[in-house]
């Protein structure tokens, strides 16, 4: 079963990802999460590589809830 989580970019844009697409998550020195998400949609590939507004602990909580 596919599980989705909602995250927020630092500029306030909210996006939803398939949790299976999360390639890496790390905690920055300030406690914020930095993620790499990769989606291959056949013809197109999309990669999000950067910080998110949620803290690392919030990200772990969201992932643990699915």
Tab-separated table of C-alpha atoms in Angstrom:
chain	number	residue	atom	x	y	z
A	1	UNK	CA	0.000	0.000	0.000
A	2	UNK	CA	1.347	3.412	-0.973
A	3	UNK	CA	1.846	5.861	1.906
A	4	UNK	CA	2.057	9.621	1.442
A	5	UNK	CA	3.349	12.353	3.743
A	6	UNK	CA	2.874	16.102	3.491
A	7	UNK	CA	5.961	18.308	3.858
A	8	UNK	CA	6.714	22.021	3.515
A	9	UNK	CA	9.561	23.734	1.668
A	10	UNK	CA	11.247	26.660	3.470
A	11	UNK	CA	9.380	29.091	1.167
A	12	UNK	CA	6.038	27.751	2.452
A	13	UNK	CA	5.122	25.552	-0.525
A	14	UNK	CA	3.403	22.398	0.739
A	15	UNK	CA	3.945	19.169	-1.180
A	16	UNK	CA	2.993	15.533	-0.758
A	17	UNK	CA	5.389	12.682	-1.478
A	18	UNK	CA	5.173	8.937	-1.648
A	19	UNK	CA	7.215	7.900	1.397
A	20	UNK	CA	8.881	5.167	-0.697
A	21	UNK	CA	10.527	7.909	-2.809
A	22	UNK	CA	12.454	9.310	0.167
A	23	UNK	CA	16.080	8.469	-0.569
A	24	UNK	CA	17.789	10.136	2.393
A	25	UNK	CA	17.004	12.271	5.428
A	26	UNK	CA	19.493	13.922	7.726
A	27	UNK	CA	19.389	16.300	10.661
A	28	UNK	CA	21.198	19.577	10.145
A	29	UNK	CA	23.066	21.230	13.023
A	30	UNK	CA	20.014	23.422	13.714
A	31	UNK	CA	17.712	20.379	13.966
A	32	UNK	CA	16.019	20.922	10.618
A	33	UNK	CA	15.600	18.043	8.200
A	34	UNK	CA	17.353	17.856	4.840
A	35	UNK	CA	15.929	15.339	2.375
A	36	UNK	CA	16.536	13.819	-1.015
A	37	UNK	CA	13.455	12.596	-2.864
A	38	UNK	CA	13.680	11.030	-6.307
A	39	UNK	CA	10.702	10.247	-8.525
A	40	UNK	CA	11.002	8.518	-11.889
A	41	UNK	CA	7.792	8.884	-13.874
A	42	UNK	CA	8.971	7.003	-16.947
A	43	UNK	CA	9.836	9.855	-19.282
A	44	UNK	CA	10.558	12.408	-16.562
A	45	UNK	CA	12.594	12.264	-13.390
A	46	UNK	CA	12.176	14.735	-10.535
A	47	UNK	CA	14.582	15.198	-7.649
A	48	UNK	CA	14.049	17.351	-4.580
A	49	UNK	CA	17.310	17.900	-2.781
A	50	UNK	CA	17.240	20.351	0.097
A	51	UNK	CA	15.932	21.453	3.437
A	52	UNK	CA	12.312	21.268	4.511
A	53	UNK	CA	10.492	23.390	7.059
A	54	UNK	CA	9.752	20.445	9.350
A	55	UNK	CA	12.328	19.520	11.932
A	56	UNK	CA	14.075	16.166	11.719
A	57	UNK	CA	12.031	14.952	14.690
A	58	UNK	CA	8.767	16.009	12.981
A	59	UNK	CA	9.821	14.114	9.851
A	60	UNK	CA	10.575	10.981	11.897
A	61	UNK	CA	7.153	11.274	13.558
A	62	UNK	CA	5.386	11.569	10.187
A	63	UNK	CA	7.272	8.590	8.792
A	64	UNK	CA	6.630	6.560	11.918
A	65	UNK	CA	2.892	7.181	11.651
A	66	UNK	CA	2.606	5.383	8.297
